[in-house]
Amino acid sequence: MPRQAARRQHSRRNAARAVAAGAVTAALGLAPLAHAAAPAPPAAPTAAGVSAAHDAAASSATLGTLSRFFARDGAVAAAKAQPRIEGATVPVYTLSPEFVAGKDGAPVATLDFLASKAVSADGQKASVWTARTGGDWKVVNIATGDDETRYAAEGQQKLGGGTVFREPQIDAWYVQRGDRVLPLDDDAVRAVGAQGTTLDAYRARVHKAYGDKLPGSAYAKKGQAGGYGQESGGAAEQQAAPAPQGGSGPLSTTSAAAAGGTALLLGAGAVVARRRLRRR
């Protein structure tokens, strides 16, 4: 075959492939992603805000609630729980809908709340969430375990100065800096591999997975999982629990979903429920 004819045939094949790929994208309802600009760093809490959040977590009212929380299964008497706040209060970031949508310059994650690690006399651990409500930092939730502070520390060991964030839909934790996204738990390893991935590849993955479930989408308007949010991980075990005096209301739907498996929503009608045990 003459060289010029072969080139024309090759061009036609490439055009056909492009049309087919566009048809698949259209069928999925997703816009193709171009190479997006480097993301801006997520907004960080001020030093004063972190200090105020830590003080709220360590307040006598919160410690009293923690005593009852640690005693809920009879593992330790509330009077002997002697809870304490240990280590630094850390920001908790959650995968950003704008990043999922492919918006140029959008940060990979946005600030959701601050977390402090609580420890009881018998070694139990809990995460105390604080959020800015009504101009003040208040405790809004207590969850079993220390995922938030533990992954924050592990992420800084892997990529110092990076953003540690959570992809709530699969309960996966990552750290991102520059063009690298590295996994911090087994769910993240299953998603991006043990060696991690590039930021563009990660953006393409989450866009494909959640791009048609963002706020305002048909999926969201149908009320399915609140649109862009956590998919159900099974029924949570619940029991009544008192709230500390002056406690605020629960987190927003987005925040509660982002943290996965709420343990204690503080405020009126407070509820205890363990983190979900089954990962999707």
PDB file of C-alpha atoms in Angstrom:
ATOM      1  CA  MET A   1       0.000   0.000   0.000  1.00  0.00           C
ATOM      2  CA  PRO A   2       1.378   3.458  -0.881  1.00  0.00           C
ATOM      3  CA  ARG A   3       2.646   5.392   2.154  1.00  0.00           C
ATOM      4  CA  GLN A   4       0.179   8.277   1.640  1.00  0.00           C
ATOM      5  CA  ALA A   5      -2.815   5.929   1.481  1.00  0.00           C
ATOM      6  CA  ALA A   6      -1.652   4.121   4.616  1.00  0.00           C
ATOM      7  CA  ARG A   7      -1.467   7.430   6.470  1.00  0.00           C
ATOM      8  CA  ARG A   8      -5.022   8.324   5.413  1.00  0.00           C
ATOM      9  CA  GLN A   9      -6.288   4.939   6.602  1.00  0.00           C
ATOM     10  CA  HIS A  10      -4.458   5.358   9.938  1.00  0.00           C
ATOM     11  CA  SER A  11      -6.024   8.807  10.392  1.00  0.00           C
ATOM     12  CA  ARG A  12      -9.501   7.429   9.697  1.00  0.00           C
ATOM     13  CA  ARG A  13      -8.981   4.694  12.308  1.00  0.00           C
ATOM     14  CA  ASN A  14      -7.892   7.236  14.930  1.00  0.00           C
ATOM     15  CA  ALA A  15     -10.912   9.413  14.135  1.00  0.00           C
ATOM     16  CA  ALA A  16     -13.209   6.422  14.525  1.00  0.00           C
ATOM     17  CA  ARG A  17     -11.662   5.587  17.885  1.00  0.00           C
ATOM     18  CA  ALA A  18     -12.161   9.198  19.025  1.00  0.00           C
ATOM     19  CA  VAL A  19     -15.835   9.142  17.993  1.00  0.00           C
ATOM     20  CA  ALA A  20     -16.356   5.850  19.837  1.00  0.00           C
ATOM     21  CA  ALA A  21     -14.691   7.187  22.985  1.00  0.00           C
ATOM     22  CA  GLY A  22     -16.847  10.316  22.820  1.00  0.00           C
ATOM     23  CA  ALA A  23     -19.977   8.191  22.520  1.00  0.00           C
ATOM     24  CA  VAL A  24     -19.051   6.221  25.646  1.00  0.00           C
ATOM     25  CA  THR A  25     -18.375   9.421  27.563  1.00  0.00           C
ATOM     26  CA  ALA A  26     -21.704  10.881  26.479  1.00  0.00           C
ATOM     27  CA  ALA A  27     -23.516   7.701  27.475  1.00  0.00           C
ATOM     28  CA  LEU A  28     -22.057   7.973  30.956  1.00  0.00           C
ATOM     29  CA  GLY A  29     -23.083  11.600  31.192  1.00  0.00           C
ATOM     30  CA  LEU A  30     -19.530  12.750  31.898  1.00  0.00           C
ATOM     31  CA  ALA A  31     -17.568  15.531  30.270  1.00  0.00           C
ATOM     32  CA  PRO A  32     -14.069  14.500  29.184  1.00  0.00           C
ATOM     33  CA  LEU A  33     -11.294  15.768  31.445  1.00  0.00           C
ATOM     34  CA  ALA A  34      -8.515  17.826  29.953  1.00  0.00           C
ATOM     35  CA  HIS A  35      -5.190  18.176  31.714  1.00  0.00           C
ATOM     36  CA  ALA A  36      -6.187  20.451  34.598  1.00  0.00           C
ATOM     37  CA  ALA A  37      -4.068  23.147  36.183  1.00  0.00           C
ATOM     38  CA  ALA A  38      -2.105  22.312  39.313  1.00  0.00           C
ATOM     39  CA  PRO A  39      -4.435  22.342  42.315  1.00  0.00           C
ATOM     40  CA  ALA A  40      -4.349  25.095  44.872  1.00  0.00           C
ATOM     41  CA  PRO A  41      -3.526  23.993  48.416  1.00  0.00           C
ATOM     42  CA  PRO A  42      -6.652  23.566  50.551  1.00  0.00           C
ATOM     43  CA  ALA A  43      -7.525  26.277  53.029  1.00  0.00           C
ATOM     44  CA  ALA A  44      -5.876  25.593  56.373  1.00  0.00           C
ATOM     45  CA  PRO A  45      -7.267  26.529  59.784  1.00  0.00           C
ATOM     46  CA  THR A  46      -5.594  29.393  61.601  1.00  0.00           C
ATOM     47  CA  ALA A  47      -3.325  28.725  64.563  1.00  0.00           C
ATOM     48  CA  ALA A  48      -5.887  30.463  66.773  1.00  0.00           C
ATOM     49  CA  GLY A  49      -8.611  28.198  65.399  1.00  0.00           C
ATOM     50  CA  VAL A  50      -6.598  25.047  66.067  1.00  0.00           C
ATOM     51  CA  SER A  51      -5.898  26.219  69.616  1.00  0.00           C
ATOM     52  CA  ALA A  52      -9.576  26.974  70.226  1.00  0.00           C
ATOM     53  CA  ALA A  53     -10.586  23.579  68.812  1.00  0.00           C
ATOM     54  CA  HIS A  54      -8.085  21.829  71.080  1.00  0.00           C
ATOM     55  CA  ASP A  55      -9.412  23.721  74.088  1.00  0.00           C
ATOM     56  CA  ALA A  56     -12.977  22.675  73.212  1.00  0.00           C
ATOM     57  CA  ALA A  57     -11.912  19.036  72.926  1.00  0.00           C
ATOM     58  CA  ALA A  58     -10.114  19.168  76.269  1.00  0.00           C
ATOM     59  CA  SER A  59     -12.879  21.006  78.146  1.00  0.00           C
ATOM     60  CA  SER A  60     -14.373  19.494  81.295  1.00  0.00           C
ATOM     61  CA  ALA A  61     -17.745  19.074  79.544  1.00  0.00           C
ATOM     62  CA  THR A  62     -16.150  17.091  76.695  1.00  0.00           C
ATOM     63  CA  LEU A  63     -14.067  14.985  79.078  1.00  0.00           C
ATOM     64  CA  GLY A  64     -17.244  14.137  80.985  1.00  0.00           C
ATOM     65  CA  THR A  65     -18.905  12.982  77.790  1.00  0.00           C
ATOM     66  CA  LEU A  66     -15.791  10.995  76.881  1.00  0.00           C
ATOM     67  CA  SER A  67     -15.967   9.206  80.243  1.00  0.00           C
ATOM     68  CA  ARG A  68     -19.490   8.034  79.424  1.00  0.00           C
ATOM     69  CA  PHE A  69     -18.475   7.227  75.849  1.00  0.00           C
ATOM     70  CA  PHE A  70     -15.594   4.987  76.908  1.00  0.00           C
ATOM     71  CA  ALA A  71     -17.851   3.299  79.492  1.00  0.00           C
ATOM     72  CA  ARG A  72     -20.675   2.586  77.045  1.00  0.00           C
ATOM     73  CA  ASP A  73     -19.889  -1.157  76.715  1.00  0.00           C
ATOM     74  CA  GLY A  74     -18.901  -1.690  80.313  1.00  0.00           C
ATOM     75  CA  ALA A  75     -15.207  -1.938  79.462  1.00  0.00           C
ATOM     76  CA  VAL A  76     -14.421   0.611  82.145  1.00  0.00           C
ATOM     77  CA  ALA A  77     -16.472   2.474  84.720  1.00  0.00           C
ATOM     78  CA  ALA A  78     -17.215   6.063  83.745  1.00  0.00           C
ATOM     79  CA  ALA A  79     -15.690   7.257  87.020  1.00  0.00           C
ATOM     80  CA  LYS A  80     -12.448   5.429  86.202  1.00  0.00           C
ATOM     81  CA  ALA A  81     -12.165   6.221  82.478  1.00  0.00           C
ATOM     82  CA  GLN A  82     -10.041   9.336  83.135  1.00  0.00           C
ATOM     83  CA  PRO A  83     -10.001  10.447  79.485  1.00  0.00           C
ATOM     84  CA  ARG A  84      -7.349  12.830  78.234  1.00  0.00           C
ATOM     85  CA  ILE A  85      -6.617  14.598  74.974  1.00  0.00           C
ATOM     86  CA  GLU A  86      -3.288  13.409  73.589  1.00  0.00           C
ATOM     87  CA  GLY A  87      -1.159  15.029  70.902  1.00  0.00           C
ATOM     88  CA  ALA A  88      -1.968  17.812  68.458  1.00  0.00           C
ATOM     89  CA  THR A  89      -5.332  18.758  67.011  1.00  0.00           C
ATOM     90  CA  VAL A  90      -5.219  18.183  63.242  1.00  0.00           C
ATOM     91  CA  PRO A  91      -7.243  19.366  60.239  1.00  0.00           C
ATOM     92  CA  VAL A  92      -9.279  16.711  58.449  1.00  0.00           C
ATOM     93  CA  TYR A  93      -9.702  17.147  54.694  1.00  0.00           C
ATOM     94  CA  THR A  94     -12.221  15.426  52.433  1.00  0.00           C
ATOM     95  CA  LEU A  95     -12.137  14.861  48.652  1.00  0.00           C
ATOM     96  CA  SER A  96     -13.388  18.037  46.971  1.00  0.00           C
ATOM     97  CA  PRO A  97     -16.414  17.972  44.617  1.00  0.00           C
ATOM     98  CA  GLU A  98     -14.751  20.717  42.541  1.00  0.00           C
ATOM     99  CA  PHE A  99     -11.675  18.507  42.087  1.00  0.00           C
ATOM    100  CA  VAL A 100     -13.901  15.584  41.095  1.00  0.00           C
ATOM    101  CA  ALA A 101     -15.603  17.806  38.537  1.00  0.00           C
ATOM    102  CA  GLY A 102     -12.204  18.685  37.041  1.00  0.00           C
ATOM    103  CA  LYS A 103     -12.330  22.398  37.855  1.00  0.00           C
ATOM    104  CA  ASP A 104      -9.004  24.071  37.066  1.00  0.00           C
ATOM    105  CA  GLY A 105      -6.978  24.847  40.179  1.00  0.00           C
ATOM    106  CA  ALA A 106      -9.443  23.178  42.556  1.00  0.00           C
ATOM    107  CA  PRO A 107      -7.742  21.671  45.624  1.00  0.00           C
ATOM    108  CA  VAL A 108      -7.832  17.907  45.863  1.00  0.00           C
ATOM    109  CA  ALA A 109      -9.645  18.191  49.193  1.00  0.00           C
ATOM    110  CA  THR A 110     -11.337  20.745  51.425  1.00  0.00           C
ATOM    111  CA  LEU A 111     -11.248  21.263  55.183  1.00  0.00           C
ATOM    112  CA  ASP A 112     -14.087  19.424  56.897  1.00  0.00           C
ATOM    113  CA  PHE A 113     -13.364  19.620  60.628  1.00  0.00           C
ATOM    114  CA  LEU A 114     -10.549  19.383  63.186  1.00  0.00           C
ATOM    115  CA  ALA A 115      -9.834  16.228  65.166  1.00  0.00           C
ATOM    116  CA  SER A 116      -8.170  15.512  68.512  1.00  0.00           C
ATOM    117  CA  LYS A 117      -7.165  12.112  69.853  1.00  0.00           C
ATOM    118  CA  ALA A 118      -8.726  11.067  73.165  1.00  0.00           C
ATOM    119  CA  VAL A 119      -7.381   8.171  75.250  1.00  0.00           C
ATOM    120  CA  SER A 120      -8.963   6.489  78.278  1.00  0.00           C
ATOM    121  CA  ALA A 121      -7.244   4.980  81.301  1.00  0.00           C
ATOM    122  CA  ASP A 122      -7.764   1.460  79.888  1.00  0.00           C
ATOM    123  CA  GLY A 123      -6.250   2.362  76.513  1.00  0.00           C
ATOM    124  CA  GLN A 124      -9.379   2.964  74.432  1.00  0.00           C
ATOM    125  CA  LYS A 125      -9.042   5.632  71.748  1.00  0.00           C
ATOM    126  CA  ALA A 126     -11.516   8.059  70.257  1.00  0.00           C
ATOM    127  CA  SER A 127     -11.475  10.969  67.853  1.00  0.00           C
ATOM    128  CA  VAL A 128     -13.061  14.230  68.998  1.00  0.00           C
ATOM    129  CA  TRP A 129     -14.294  16.347  66.092  1.00  0.00           C
ATOM    130  CA  THR A 130     -14.570  20.098  66.361  1.00  0.00           C
ATOM    131  CA  ALA A 131     -16.103  22.524  63.879  1.00  0.00           C
ATOM    132  CA  ARG A 132     -16.638  26.250  63.714  1.00  0.00           C
ATOM    133  CA  THR A 133     -20.289  26.932  64.522  1.00  0.00           C
ATOM    134  CA  GLY A 134     -21.770  30.293  65.384  1.00  0.00           C
ATOM    135  CA  GLY A 135     -18.335  31.910  65.387  1.00  0.00           C
ATOM    136  CA  ASP A 136     -16.860  29.459  67.923  1.00  0.00           C
ATOM    137  CA  TRP A 137     -15.073  26.125  67.686  1.00  0.00           C
ATOM    138  CA  LYS A 138     -17.288  23.486  69.287  1.00  0.00           C
ATOM    139  CA  VAL A 139     -17.217  19.716  69.691  1.00  0.00           C
ATOM    140  CA  VAL A 140     -19.693  18.213  67.235  1.00  0.00           C
ATOM    141  CA  ASN A 141     -18.873  14.520  67.243  1.00  0.00           C
ATOM    142  CA  ILE A 142     -16.919  11.728  68.931  1.00  0.00           C
ATOM    143  CA  ALA A 143     -15.917   8.656  66.924  1.00  0.00           C
ATOM    144  CA  THR A 144     -14.279   5.421  67.972  1.00  0.00           C
ATOM    145  CA  GLY A 145     -10.615   4.947  67.069  1.00  0.00           C
ATOM    146  CA  ASP A 146      -7.962   7.469  66.081  1.00  0.00           C
ATOM    147  CA  ASP A 147      -8.050   7.317  62.262  1.00  0.00           C
ATOM    148  CA  GLU A 148      -7.938  11.080  61.770  1.00  0.00           C
ATOM    149  CA  THR A 149      -4.846  11.850  63.840  1.00  0.00           C
ATOM    150  CA  ARG A 150      -3.082   8.580  62.979  1.00  0.00           C
ATOM    151  CA  TYR A 151      -3.351   9.041  59.212  1.00  0.00           C
ATOM    152  CA  ALA A 152      -2.393  12.709  59.527  1.00  0.00           C
ATOM    153  CA  ALA A 153       0.874  11.614  61.150  1.00  0.00           C
ATOM    154  CA  GLU A 154       1.502   8.772  58.683  1.00  0.00           C
ATOM    155  CA  GLY A 155       0.860  11.069  55.730  1.00  0.00           C
ATOM    156  CA  GLN A 156       3.442  13.582  56.898  1.00  0.00           C
ATOM    157  CA  GLN A 157       5.982  10.784  57.266  1.00  0.00           C
ATOM    158  CA  LYS A 158       5.363   9.695  53.664  1.00  0.00           C
ATOM    159  CA  LEU A 159       5.093  13.126  52.045  1.00  0.00           C
ATOM    160  CA  GLY A 160       6.094  15.910  54.392  1.00  0.00           C
ATOM    161  CA  GLY A 161       4.066  19.030  53.759  1.00  0.00           C
ATOM    162  CA  GLY A 162       1.426  17.108  51.800  1.00  0.00           C
ATOM    163  CA  THR A 163      -2.345  17.134  52.208  1.00  0.00           C
ATOM    164  CA  VAL A 164      -3.778  14.123  54.023  1.00  0.00           C
ATOM    165  CA  PHE A 165      -7.348  13.552  52.911  1.00  0.00           C
ATOM    166  CA  ARG A 166     -10.117  11.002  52.802  1.00  0.00           C
ATOM    167  CA  GLU A 167     -12.182   9.675  49.899  1.00  0.00           C
ATOM    168  CA  PRO A 168     -15.350   8.925  51.867  1.00  0.00           C
ATOM    169  CA  GLN A 169     -17.137   6.856  49.238  1.00  0.00           C
ATOM    170  CA  ILE A 170     -14.660   3.998  49.717  1.00  0.00           C
ATOM    171  CA  ASP A 171     -13.336   4.985  53.165  1.00  0.00           C
ATOM    172  CA  ALA A 172      -9.821   5.479  51.754  1.00  0.00           C
ATOM    173  CA  TRP A 173      -7.048   7.733  53.106  1.00  0.00           C
ATOM    174  CA  TYR A 174      -4.317   9.342  50.981  1.00  0.00           C
ATOM    175  CA  VAL A 175      -1.603  11.968  51.102  1.00  0.00           C
ATOM    176  CA  GLN A 176      -1.029  14.294  48.135  1.00  0.00           C
ATOM    177  CA  ARG A 177       1.803  16.651  47.358  1.00  0.00           C
ATOM    178  CA  GLY A 178       2.565  18.040  43.931  1.00  0.00           C
ATOM    179  CA  ASP A 179       1.856  15.384  41.309  1.00  0.00           C
ATOM    180  CA  ARG A 180       1.899  12.407  43.689  1.00  0.00           C
ATOM    181  CA  VAL A 181      -1.012  10.721  45.485  1.00  0.00           C
ATOM    182  CA  LEU A 182       0.066   7.957  47.887  1.00  0.00           C
ATOM    183  CA  PRO A 183      -2.186   5.490  49.737  1.00  0.00           C
ATOM    184  CA  LEU A 184      -2.329   5.388  53.536  1.00  0.00           C
ATOM    185  CA  ASP A 185      -4.651   2.430  54.105  1.00  0.00           C
ATOM    186  CA  ASP A 186      -5.750  -0.803  52.433  1.00  0.00           C
ATOM    187  CA  ASP A 187      -8.772   0.789  50.746  1.00  0.00           C
ATOM    188  CA  ALA A 188      -6.523   3.376  49.114  1.00  0.00           C
ATOM    189  CA  VAL A 189      -4.037   0.691  48.027  1.00  0.00           C
ATOM    190  CA  ARG A 190      -6.870  -1.169  46.293  1.00  0.00           C
ATOM    191  CA  ALA A 191      -7.853   2.059  44.545  1.00  0.00           C
ATOM    192  CA  VAL A 192      -4.484   3.374  43.353  1.00  0.00           C
ATOM    193  CA  GLY A 193      -1.936   0.631  44.028  1.00  0.00           C
ATOM    194  CA  ALA A 194       0.744   0.350  46.670  1.00  0.00           C
ATOM    195  CA  GLN A 195       3.022   2.824  44.868  1.00  0.00           C
ATOM    196  CA  GLY A 196       0.293   5.430  44.460  1.00  0.00           C
ATOM    197  CA  THR A 197      -0.515   7.346  41.309  1.00  0.00           C
ATOM    198  CA  THR A 198      -0.219  10.724  39.639  1.00  0.00           C
ATOM    199  CA  LEU A 199      -2.596  13.536  40.478  1.00  0.00           C
ATOM    200  CA  ASP A 200      -4.016  13.543  36.941  1.00  0.00           C
ATOM    201  CA  ALA A 201      -4.651   9.793  37.057  1.00  0.00           C
ATOM    202  CA  TYR A 202      -6.317  10.106  40.457  1.00  0.00           C
ATOM    203  CA  ARG A 203      -8.489  12.965  39.180  1.00  0.00           C
ATOM    204  CA  ALA A 204      -9.538  10.868  36.197  1.00  0.00           C
ATOM    205  CA  ARG A 205     -10.426   7.951  38.480  1.00  0.00           C
ATOM    206  CA  VAL A 206     -12.633   9.924  40.869  1.00  0.00           C
ATOM    207  CA  HIS A 207     -14.210  11.836  37.983  1.00  0.00           C
ATOM    208  CA  LYS A 208     -15.206   8.564  36.368  1.00  0.00           C
ATOM    209  CA  ALA A 209     -16.494   7.170  39.678  1.00  0.00           C
ATOM    210  CA  TYR A 210     -18.343  10.209  41.033  1.00  0.00           C
ATOM    211  CA  GLY A 211     -18.542  12.807  38.252  1.00  0.00           C
ATOM    212  CA  ASP A 212     -22.213  12.025  37.580  1.00  0.00           C
ATOM    213  CA  LYS A 213     -23.112  12.119  41.298  1.00  0.00           C
ATOM    214  CA  LEU A 214     -22.085  15.677  42.149  1.00  0.00           C
ATOM    215  CA  PRO A 215     -24.477  18.252  43.674  1.00  0.00           C
ATOM    216  CA  GLY A 216     -27.063  19.263  41.099  1.00  0.00           C
ATOM    217  CA  SER A 217     -26.747  16.015  39.147  1.00  0.00           C
ATOM    218  CA  ALA A 218     -29.729  13.808  38.307  1.00  0.00           C
ATOM    219  CA  TYR A 219     -28.336  11.300  40.802  1.00  0.00           C
ATOM    220  CA  ALA A 220     -28.397  13.921  43.561  1.00  0.00           C
ATOM    221  CA  LYS A 221     -31.852  15.186  42.614  1.00  0.00           C
ATOM    222  CA  LYS A 222     -33.221  11.670  43.039  1.00  0.00           C
ATOM    223  CA  GLY A 223     -31.993  11.751  46.642  1.00  0.00           C
ATOM    224  CA  GLN A 224     -29.707   8.763  46.199  1.00  0.00           C
ATOM    225  CA  ALA A 225     -27.031   8.842  48.942  1.00  0.00           C
ATOM    226  CA  GLY A 226     -27.460  12.621  49.026  1.00  0.00           C
ATOM    227  CA  GLY A 227     -25.704  12.924  45.663  1.00  0.00           C
ATOM    228  CA  TYR A 228     -21.978  13.369  46.216  1.00  0.00           C
ATOM    229  CA  GLY A 229     -21.572  11.610  49.548  1.00  0.00           C
ATOM    230  CA  GLN A 230     -20.886   8.337  51.267  1.00  0.00           C
ATOM    231  CA  GLU A 231     -22.658   5.261  50.116  1.00  0.00           C
ATOM    232  CA  SER A 232     -24.289   3.200  52.810  1.00  0.00           C
ATOM    233  CA  GLY A 233     -22.006   0.821  54.606  1.00  0.00           C
ATOM    234  CA  GLY A 234     -24.660  -1.087  56.474  1.00  0.00           C
ATOM    235  CA  ALA A 235     -26.829  -0.304  59.499  1.00  0.00           C
ATOM    236  CA  ALA A 236     -25.024   1.228  62.437  1.00  0.00           C
ATOM    237  CA  GLU A 237     -25.533   0.090  66.006  1.00  0.00           C
ATOM    238  CA  GLN A 238     -27.062   2.925  68.032  1.00  0.00           C
ATOM    239  CA  GLN A 239     -27.776   3.818  71.653  1.00  0.00           C
ATOM    240  CA  ALA A 240     -28.692   6.974  73.518  1.00  0.00           C
ATOM    241  CA  ALA A 241     -25.919   9.149  74.928  1.00  0.00           C
ATOM    242  CA  PRO A 242     -25.956  12.471  76.800  1.00  0.00           C
ATOM    243  CA  ALA A 243     -24.370  15.547  75.272  1.00  0.00           C
ATOM    244  CA  PRO A 244     -22.023  17.950  77.062  1.00  0.00           C
ATOM    245  CA  GLN A 245     -23.489  21.251  78.157  1.00  0.00           C
ATOM    246  CA  GLY A 246     -23.173  23.864  75.450  1.00  0.00           C
ATOM    247  CA  GLY A 247     -22.641  21.234  72.739  1.00  0.00           C
ATOM    248  CA  SER A 248     -23.534  22.268  69.211  1.00  0.00           C
ATOM    249  CA  GLY A 249     -25.773  20.457  66.789  1.00  0.00           C
ATOM    250  CA  PRO A 250     -24.503  17.654  64.537  1.00  0.00           C
ATOM    251  CA  LEU A 251     -22.252  18.129  61.547  1.00  0.00           C
ATOM    252  CA  SER A 252     -23.700  18.899  58.166  1.00  0.00           C
ATOM    253  CA  THR A 253     -24.722  15.978  55.967  1.00  0.00           C
ATOM    254  CA  THR A 254     -21.525  16.381  53.956  1.00  0.00           C
ATOM    255  CA  SER A 255     -19.289  16.371  57.033  1.00  0.00           C
ATOM    256  CA  ALA A 256     -21.014  13.457  58.711  1.00  0.00           C
ATOM    257  CA  ALA A 257     -20.852  11.410  55.521  1.00  0.00           C
ATOM    258  CA  ALA A 258     -17.260  12.385  54.956  1.00  0.00           C
ATOM    259  CA  ALA A 259     -16.119  10.928  58.230  1.00  0.00           C
ATOM    260  CA  GLY A 260     -17.942   7.650  57.737  1.00  0.00           C
ATOM    261  CA  GLY A 261     -19.623   5.704  60.535  1.00  0.00           C
ATOM    262  CA  THR A 262     -20.522   8.423  63.017  1.00  0.00           C
ATOM    263  CA  ALA A 263     -19.867   7.525  66.623  1.00  0.00           C
ATOM    264  CA  LEU A 264     -21.439  10.320  68.633  1.00  0.00           C
ATOM    265  CA  LEU A 265     -23.305  13.328  67.321  1.00  0.00           C
ATOM    266  CA  LEU A 266     -23.253  15.873  70.111  1.00  0.00           C
ATOM    267  CA  GLY A 267     -26.161  18.154  70.857  1.00  0.00           C
ATOM    268  CA  ALA A 268     -29.862  17.601  71.317  1.00  0.00           C
ATOM    269  CA  GLY A 269     -30.861  13.989  70.735  1.00  0.00           C
ATOM    270  CA  ALA A 270     -27.259  12.818  70.688  1.00  0.00           C
ATOM    271  CA  VAL A 271     -26.707   9.325  69.296  1.00  0.00           C
ATOM    272  CA  VAL A 272     -23.903   6.786  69.590  1.00  0.00           C
ATOM    273  CA  ALA A 273     -23.015   4.539  66.668  1.00  0.00           C
ATOM    274  CA  ARG A 274     -19.738   2.744  66.038  1.00  0.00           C
ATOM    275  CA  ARG A 275     -17.674   3.355  62.918  1.00  0.00           C
ATOM    276  CA  ARG A 276     -18.874   0.956  60.272  1.00  0.00           C
ATOM    277  CA  LEU A 277     -17.079  -2.365  60.474  1.00  0.00           C
ATOM    278  CA  ARG A 278     -17.679  -3.449  56.881  1.00  0.00           C
ATOM    279  CA  ARG A 279     -15.733  -1.588  54.188  1.00  0.00           C
ATOM    280  CA  ARG A 280     -17.196  -1.254  50.704  1.00  0.00           C
TER     281      ARG A 280
END
